[in-house]
Short mmCIF file of C-alpha atoms in Angstrom, two decimals:
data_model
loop_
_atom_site.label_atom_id
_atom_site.label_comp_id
_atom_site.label_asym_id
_atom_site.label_seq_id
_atom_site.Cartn_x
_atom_site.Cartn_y
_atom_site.Cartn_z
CA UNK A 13 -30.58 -53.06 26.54
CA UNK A 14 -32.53 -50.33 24.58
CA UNK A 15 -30.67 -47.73 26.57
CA UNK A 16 -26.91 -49.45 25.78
CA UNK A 17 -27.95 -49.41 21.88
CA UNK A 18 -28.80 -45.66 21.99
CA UNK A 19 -25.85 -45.20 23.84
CA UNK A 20 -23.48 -47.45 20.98
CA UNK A 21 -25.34 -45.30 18.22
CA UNK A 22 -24.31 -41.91 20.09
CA UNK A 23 -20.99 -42.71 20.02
CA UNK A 24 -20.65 -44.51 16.76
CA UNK A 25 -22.11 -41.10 15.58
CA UNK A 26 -19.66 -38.67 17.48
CA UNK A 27 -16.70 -40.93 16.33
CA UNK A 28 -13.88 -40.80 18.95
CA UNK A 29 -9.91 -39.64 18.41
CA UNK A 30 -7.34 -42.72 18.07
CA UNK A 31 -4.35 -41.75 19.93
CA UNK A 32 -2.38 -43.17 17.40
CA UNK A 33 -3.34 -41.66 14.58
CA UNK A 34 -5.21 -44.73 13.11
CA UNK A 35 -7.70 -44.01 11.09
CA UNK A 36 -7.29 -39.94 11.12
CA UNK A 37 -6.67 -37.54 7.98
CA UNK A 38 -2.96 -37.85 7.25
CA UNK A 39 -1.02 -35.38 8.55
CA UNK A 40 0.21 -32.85 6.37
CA UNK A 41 1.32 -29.15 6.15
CA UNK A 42 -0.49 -26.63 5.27
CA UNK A 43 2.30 -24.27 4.02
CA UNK A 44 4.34 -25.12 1.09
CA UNK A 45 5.64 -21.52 0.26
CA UNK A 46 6.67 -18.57 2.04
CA UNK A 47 5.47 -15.08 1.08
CA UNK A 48 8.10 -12.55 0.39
CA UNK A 49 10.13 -10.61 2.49
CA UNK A 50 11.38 -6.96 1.93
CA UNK A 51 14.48 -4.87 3.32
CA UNK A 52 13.37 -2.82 6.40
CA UNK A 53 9.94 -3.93 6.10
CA UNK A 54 8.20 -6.31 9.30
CA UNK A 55 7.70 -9.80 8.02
CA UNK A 56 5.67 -12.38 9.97
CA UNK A 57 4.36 -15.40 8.97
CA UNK A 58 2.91 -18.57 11.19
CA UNK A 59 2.94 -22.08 10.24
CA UNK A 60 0.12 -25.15 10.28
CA UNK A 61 -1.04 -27.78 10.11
CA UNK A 62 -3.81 -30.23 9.20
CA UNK A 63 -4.54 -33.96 10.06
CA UNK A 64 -3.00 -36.24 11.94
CA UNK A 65 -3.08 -35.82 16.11
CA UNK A 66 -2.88 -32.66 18.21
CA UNK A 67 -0.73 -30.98 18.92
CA UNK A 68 2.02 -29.84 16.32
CA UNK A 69 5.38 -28.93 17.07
CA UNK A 70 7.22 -26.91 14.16
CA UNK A 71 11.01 -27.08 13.47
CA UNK A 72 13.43 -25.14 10.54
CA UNK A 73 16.56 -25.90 9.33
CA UNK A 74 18.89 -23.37 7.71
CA UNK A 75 19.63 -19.94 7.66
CA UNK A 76 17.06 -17.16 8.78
CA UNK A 77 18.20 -13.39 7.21
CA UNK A 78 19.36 -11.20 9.69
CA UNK A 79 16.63 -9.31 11.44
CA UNK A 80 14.34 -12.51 11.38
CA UNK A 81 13.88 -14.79 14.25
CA UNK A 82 12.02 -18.39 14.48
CA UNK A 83 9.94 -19.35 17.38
CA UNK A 84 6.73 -21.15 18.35
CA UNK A 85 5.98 -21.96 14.74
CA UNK A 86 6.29 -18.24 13.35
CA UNK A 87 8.69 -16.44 11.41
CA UNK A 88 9.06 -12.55 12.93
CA UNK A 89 11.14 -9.51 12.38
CA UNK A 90 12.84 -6.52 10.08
CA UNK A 91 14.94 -8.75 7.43
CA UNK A 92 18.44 -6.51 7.19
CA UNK A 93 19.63 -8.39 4.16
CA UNK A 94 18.96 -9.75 1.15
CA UNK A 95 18.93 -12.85 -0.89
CA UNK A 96 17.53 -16.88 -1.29
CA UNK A 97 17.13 -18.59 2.13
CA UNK A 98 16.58 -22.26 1.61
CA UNK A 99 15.13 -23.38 4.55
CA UNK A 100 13.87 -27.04 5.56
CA UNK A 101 10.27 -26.69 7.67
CA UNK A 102 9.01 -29.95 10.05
CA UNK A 103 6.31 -30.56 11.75
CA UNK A 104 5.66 -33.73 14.19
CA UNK A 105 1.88 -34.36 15.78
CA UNK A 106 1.17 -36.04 19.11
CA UNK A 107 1.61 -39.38 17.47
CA UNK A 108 5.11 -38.70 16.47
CA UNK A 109 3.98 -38.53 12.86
CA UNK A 110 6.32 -36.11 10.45
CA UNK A 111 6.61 -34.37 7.04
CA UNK A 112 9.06 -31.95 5.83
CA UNK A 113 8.54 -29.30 3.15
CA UNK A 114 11.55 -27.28 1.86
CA UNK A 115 10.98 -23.93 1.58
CA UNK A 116 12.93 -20.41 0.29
CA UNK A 117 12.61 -17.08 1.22
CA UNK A 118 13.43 -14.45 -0.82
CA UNK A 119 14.19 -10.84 0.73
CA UNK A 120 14.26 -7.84 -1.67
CA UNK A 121 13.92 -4.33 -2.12
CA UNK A 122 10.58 -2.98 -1.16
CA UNK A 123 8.44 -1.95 -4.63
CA UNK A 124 7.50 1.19 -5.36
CA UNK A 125 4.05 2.97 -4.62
CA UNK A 126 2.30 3.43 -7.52
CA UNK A 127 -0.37 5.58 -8.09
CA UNK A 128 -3.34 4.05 -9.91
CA UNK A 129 -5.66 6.42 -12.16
CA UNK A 130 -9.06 5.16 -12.10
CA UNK A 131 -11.00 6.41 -15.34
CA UNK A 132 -13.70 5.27 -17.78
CA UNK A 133 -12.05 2.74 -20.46
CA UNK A 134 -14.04 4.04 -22.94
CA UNK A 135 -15.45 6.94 -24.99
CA UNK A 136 -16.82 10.08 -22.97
CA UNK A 137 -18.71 12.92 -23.74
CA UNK A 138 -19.54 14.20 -20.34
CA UNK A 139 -18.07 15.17 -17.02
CA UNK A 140 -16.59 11.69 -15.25
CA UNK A 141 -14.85 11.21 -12.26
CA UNK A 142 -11.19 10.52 -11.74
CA UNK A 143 -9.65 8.61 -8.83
CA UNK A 144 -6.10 8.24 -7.50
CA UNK A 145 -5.31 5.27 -4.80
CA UNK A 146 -1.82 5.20 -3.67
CA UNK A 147 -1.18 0.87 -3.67
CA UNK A 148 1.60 -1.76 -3.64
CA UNK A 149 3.52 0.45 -0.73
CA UNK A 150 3.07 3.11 2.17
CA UNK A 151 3.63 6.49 0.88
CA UNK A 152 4.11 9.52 3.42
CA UNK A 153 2.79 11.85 0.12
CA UNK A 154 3.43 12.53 -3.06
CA UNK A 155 4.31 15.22 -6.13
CA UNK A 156 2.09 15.18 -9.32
CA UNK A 157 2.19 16.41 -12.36
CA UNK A 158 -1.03 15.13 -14.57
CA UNK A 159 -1.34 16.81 -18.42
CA UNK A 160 -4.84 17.40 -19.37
CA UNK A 161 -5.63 17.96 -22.53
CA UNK A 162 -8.97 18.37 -23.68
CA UNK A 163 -9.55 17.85 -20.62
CA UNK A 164 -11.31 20.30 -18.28
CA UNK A 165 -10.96 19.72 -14.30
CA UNK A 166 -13.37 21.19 -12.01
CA UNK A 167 -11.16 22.00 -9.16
CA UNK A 168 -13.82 22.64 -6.74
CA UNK A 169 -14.97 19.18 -6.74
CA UNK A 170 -11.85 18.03 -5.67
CA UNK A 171 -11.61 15.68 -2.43
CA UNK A 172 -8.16 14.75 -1.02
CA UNK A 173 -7.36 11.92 2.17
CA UNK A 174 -5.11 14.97 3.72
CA UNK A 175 -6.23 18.79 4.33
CA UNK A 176 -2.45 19.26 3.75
CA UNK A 177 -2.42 19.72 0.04
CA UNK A 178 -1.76 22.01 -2.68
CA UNK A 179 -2.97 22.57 -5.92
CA UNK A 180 -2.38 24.63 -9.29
CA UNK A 181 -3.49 24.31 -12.55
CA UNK A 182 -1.96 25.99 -15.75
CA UNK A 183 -5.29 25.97 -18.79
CA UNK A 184 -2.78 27.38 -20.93
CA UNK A 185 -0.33 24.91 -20.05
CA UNK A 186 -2.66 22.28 -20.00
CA UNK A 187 -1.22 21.08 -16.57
CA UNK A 188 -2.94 19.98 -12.96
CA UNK A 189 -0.08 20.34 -9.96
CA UNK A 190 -1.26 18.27 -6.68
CA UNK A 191 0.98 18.12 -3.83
CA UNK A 192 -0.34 15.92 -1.27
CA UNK A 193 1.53 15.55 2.49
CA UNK A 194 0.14 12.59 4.74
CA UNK A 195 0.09 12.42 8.80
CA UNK A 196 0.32 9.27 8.62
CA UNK A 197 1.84 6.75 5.72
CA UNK A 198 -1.02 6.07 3.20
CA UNK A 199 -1.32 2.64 1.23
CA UNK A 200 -4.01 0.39 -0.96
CA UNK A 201 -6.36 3.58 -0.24
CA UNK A 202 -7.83 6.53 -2.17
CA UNK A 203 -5.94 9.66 -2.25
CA UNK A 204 -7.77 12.33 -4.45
CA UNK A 205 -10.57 12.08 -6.24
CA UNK A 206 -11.50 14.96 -9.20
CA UNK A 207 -14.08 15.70 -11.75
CA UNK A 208 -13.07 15.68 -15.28
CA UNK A 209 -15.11 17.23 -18.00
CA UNK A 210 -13.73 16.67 -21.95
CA UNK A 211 -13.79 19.09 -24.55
CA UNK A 212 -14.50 16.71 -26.94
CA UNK A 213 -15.72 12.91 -26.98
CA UNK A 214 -12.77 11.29 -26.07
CA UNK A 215 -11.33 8.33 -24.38
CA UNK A 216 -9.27 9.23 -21.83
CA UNK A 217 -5.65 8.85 -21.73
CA UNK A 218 -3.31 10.10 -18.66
CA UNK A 219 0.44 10.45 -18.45
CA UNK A 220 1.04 11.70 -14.78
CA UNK A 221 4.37 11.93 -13.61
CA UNK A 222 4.53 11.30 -9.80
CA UNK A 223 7.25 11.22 -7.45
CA UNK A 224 6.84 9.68 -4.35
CA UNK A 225 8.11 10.01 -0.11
CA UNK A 226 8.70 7.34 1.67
CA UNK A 227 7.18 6.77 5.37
CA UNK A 228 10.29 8.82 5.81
CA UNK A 229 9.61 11.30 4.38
CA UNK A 230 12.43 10.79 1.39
CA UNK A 231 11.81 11.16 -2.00
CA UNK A 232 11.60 7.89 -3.54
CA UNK A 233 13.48 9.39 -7.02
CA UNK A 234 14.03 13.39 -7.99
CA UNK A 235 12.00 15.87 -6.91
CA UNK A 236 9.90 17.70 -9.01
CA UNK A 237 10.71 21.47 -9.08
CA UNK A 238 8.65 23.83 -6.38
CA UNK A 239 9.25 26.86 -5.01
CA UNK A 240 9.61 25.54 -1.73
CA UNK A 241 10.63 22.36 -0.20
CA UNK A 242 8.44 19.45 -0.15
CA UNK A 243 9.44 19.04 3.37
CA UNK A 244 7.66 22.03 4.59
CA UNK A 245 4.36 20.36 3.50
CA UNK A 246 5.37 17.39 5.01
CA UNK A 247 6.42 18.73 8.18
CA UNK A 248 2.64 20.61 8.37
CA UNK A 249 0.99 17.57 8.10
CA UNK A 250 2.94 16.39 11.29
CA UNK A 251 2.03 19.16 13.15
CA UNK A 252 -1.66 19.67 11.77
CA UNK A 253 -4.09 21.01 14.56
CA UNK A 254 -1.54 20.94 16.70
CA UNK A 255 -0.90 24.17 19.06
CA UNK A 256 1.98 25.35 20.58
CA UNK A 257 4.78 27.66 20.35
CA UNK A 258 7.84 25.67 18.67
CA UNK A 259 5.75 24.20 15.62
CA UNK A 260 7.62 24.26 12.69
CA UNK A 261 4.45 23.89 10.26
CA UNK A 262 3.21 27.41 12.61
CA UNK A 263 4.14 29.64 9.39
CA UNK A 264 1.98 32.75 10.65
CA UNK A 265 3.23 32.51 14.45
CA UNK A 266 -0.17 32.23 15.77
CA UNK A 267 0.74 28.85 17.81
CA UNK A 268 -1.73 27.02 15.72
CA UNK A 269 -1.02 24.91 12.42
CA UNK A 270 -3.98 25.39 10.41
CA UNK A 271 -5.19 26.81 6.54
CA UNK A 272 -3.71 29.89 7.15
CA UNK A 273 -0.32 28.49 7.09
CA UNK A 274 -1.10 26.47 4.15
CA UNK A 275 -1.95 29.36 2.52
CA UNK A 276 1.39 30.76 3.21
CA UNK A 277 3.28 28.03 2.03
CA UNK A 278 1.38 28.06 -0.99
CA UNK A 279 2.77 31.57 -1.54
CA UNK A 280 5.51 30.80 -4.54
CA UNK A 281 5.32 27.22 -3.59
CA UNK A 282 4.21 26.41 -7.65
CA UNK A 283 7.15 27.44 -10.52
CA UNK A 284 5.47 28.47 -13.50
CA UNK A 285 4.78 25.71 -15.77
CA UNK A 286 6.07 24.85 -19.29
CA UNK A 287 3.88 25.26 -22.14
CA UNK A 288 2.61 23.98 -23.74
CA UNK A 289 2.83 20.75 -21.71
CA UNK A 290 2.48 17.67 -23.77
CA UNK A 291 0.47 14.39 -23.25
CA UNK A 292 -3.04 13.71 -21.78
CA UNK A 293 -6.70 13.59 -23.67
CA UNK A 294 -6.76 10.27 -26.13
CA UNK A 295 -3.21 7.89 -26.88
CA UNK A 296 -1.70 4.96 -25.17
CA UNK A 297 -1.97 4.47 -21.83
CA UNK A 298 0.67 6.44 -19.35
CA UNK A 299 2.64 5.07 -16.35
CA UNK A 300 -0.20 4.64 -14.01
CA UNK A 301 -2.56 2.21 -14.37
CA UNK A 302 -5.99 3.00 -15.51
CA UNK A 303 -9.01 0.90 -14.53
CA UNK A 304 -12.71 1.43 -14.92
CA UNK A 305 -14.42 3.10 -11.49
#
C-alpha cells in the first residue's frame, strides 16, 4: 500500500499530458509581427508556437512577394518586389485547437551603410582614439573624406579590417583621405581605428563625407574624385595573396598581389585637395553618428 502511495505521489508530481488539451496552457502564437523584408536581400523567418498540444501545423493565407516561398512553418527567399503583404497566419495543435494572427510584410529598399564615428562626447585635451564601424548594411568598401581641424592624426597608429587601403592626409588642407577595399562584404564591424591628438581642448566634432560600394562593388551614390578608379582597389582586394599570371590586382607583373602593387596604385591615386577644407574640430554634430568608445 506504502509502495502504491509513493507511486500516486510520483505521478501527481510529474503531472501527465491530456490529449485533449484539458487543463494545458492555451494555445497561442508566438509571432504577432513579421520583421522586414528588403529588395535582393535573403529573408527567412520561422513561425511558433506555445501551449496547447504537440505538434503544430502552420498555414498562410494571401499573397507572398515574389522571390518568397512558404513551407514547413517558414518564410524563405530573395523578395523581387516591393510593397504591403497582408497575410493571414494559422496554427492548429494535436487537439485540433486554432488561432489566427494577421500579419503584413513590408518589402523595401535596403538602407544604407552608415559609417559610425566613435569619439569622446566631451571635452579633450589629449590624444583619444577614433573608431569607424561600418553598420545597418554590408559594404564591399568605402571612400572618405574626414576634415580635421585642430585636430592632429597620428597616421602610424592607424589599424584598418583590410591591408587593401590607402591613405593621404593634407595638414594644410586640414583633410584625412582613407580608401578602404574589402575581400569580403563588411557589416556591424570595425573598420579603422586612428589616434587623434587636438591642438587645443576641444570637443570633438566630425563631418566625414563617405561614399559607399555595395557587395557589388557599385557605388552606393557619386564617387569621390581619385586619380584612379576605385575599382582597381577593389579588384586587389579580390585577388590579395593570390598568385598567378592573369591577376588583374598583379600591378608590378611579378604573379603575386601584394604591397608592392598597392604601392603602385597609390601612385597618383590621391587629387590634390582643396584648401582650406572646411568643417571638423568643435560644432554640431556631422552625418555620422558619434558615440562615446
Amino acid at each position: 500500500m506504502q509502495r502504491l502511495w509513493a507511486l500516486f505521489l510520483l505521478l501527481s508530481a510529474c503531472g501527465t499530458q491530456d490529449p485533449t488539451g484539458a487543463g494545458m496552457e492555451p494555445l497561442r502564437l508566438a509571432s504577432t509581427s513579421l520583421p522586414p523584408a528588403y529588395l535582393g536581400e535573403a529573408y527567412a523567418v520561422t513561425f511558433s508556437a506555445e501551449g496547447g498540444v504537440r505538434p503544430y501545423s502552420f498555414s498562410l493565407e494571401g499573397r507572398l512577394p515574389q522571390g518568397l516561398a512558404f513551407q514547413g512553418g517558414r518564410i524563405t527567399g530573395v523578395p523581387r518586389e516591393k510593397g504591403q503583404f497582408p497575410l493571414t497566419l494559422t496554427v492548429e495543435d494535436g487537439a485540433k485547437n486554432s488561432r489566427v494572427q494577421r500579419l503584413t510584410l513590408t518589402v523595401s529598399d535596403p538602407p544604407p551603410p552608415r559609417l559610425t564615428l566613435v569619439a569622446p562626447p566631451a571635452q579633450v585635451e589629449g590624444p583619444f582614439l577614433l573608431l569607424g564601424r561600418v553598420e545597418v548594411r554590408e559594404a564591399l568598401g568605402f571612400q572618405l573624406e574626414l576634415p580635421l581641424r585642430d585636430l592632429s592624426p597620428d597616421l602610424a597608429s592607424l589599424k584598418v579590417a583590410s591591408p587593401v587601403y590607402l591613405l593621404d592626409y593634407d595638414p594644410e588642407a586640414g583633410l584625412l583621405r582613407l580608401d578602404v577595399a574589402f575581400a569580403k562584404p563588411l557589416k556591424d564591424q570595425e573598420a579603422f581605428r586612428l589616434l587623434l591628438t587636438p591642438q587645443r581642448p576641444l570637443t570633438p566634432r566630425l563631418f566625414p563625407r563617405v561614399v559607399f560600394y555595395d557587395k557589388e562593388g557599385k557605388p552606393l551614390g557619386e564617387a569621390l574624385k581619385r586619380g584612379r578608379p576605385f575599382a582597381e582597389l577593389l579588384q586587389m582586394a579580390q585577388d590579395w595573396g593570390k598568385e598567378g599570371k592573369e591577376l588583374k590586382g598583379d600591378l608590378n607583373g611579378d604573379g603575386r598581389v601584394e604591397g608592392a602593387d598597392l604601392q603602385a596604385l597609390g601612385q597618383g591615386y590621391f587629387l590634390k585637395a582643396p584648401a582650406p577644407f572646411p568643417g571638423g574640430g568643435e560644432g554640431n554634430p556631422g552625418p555620422a553618428e558619434e558615440e562615446a568608445p
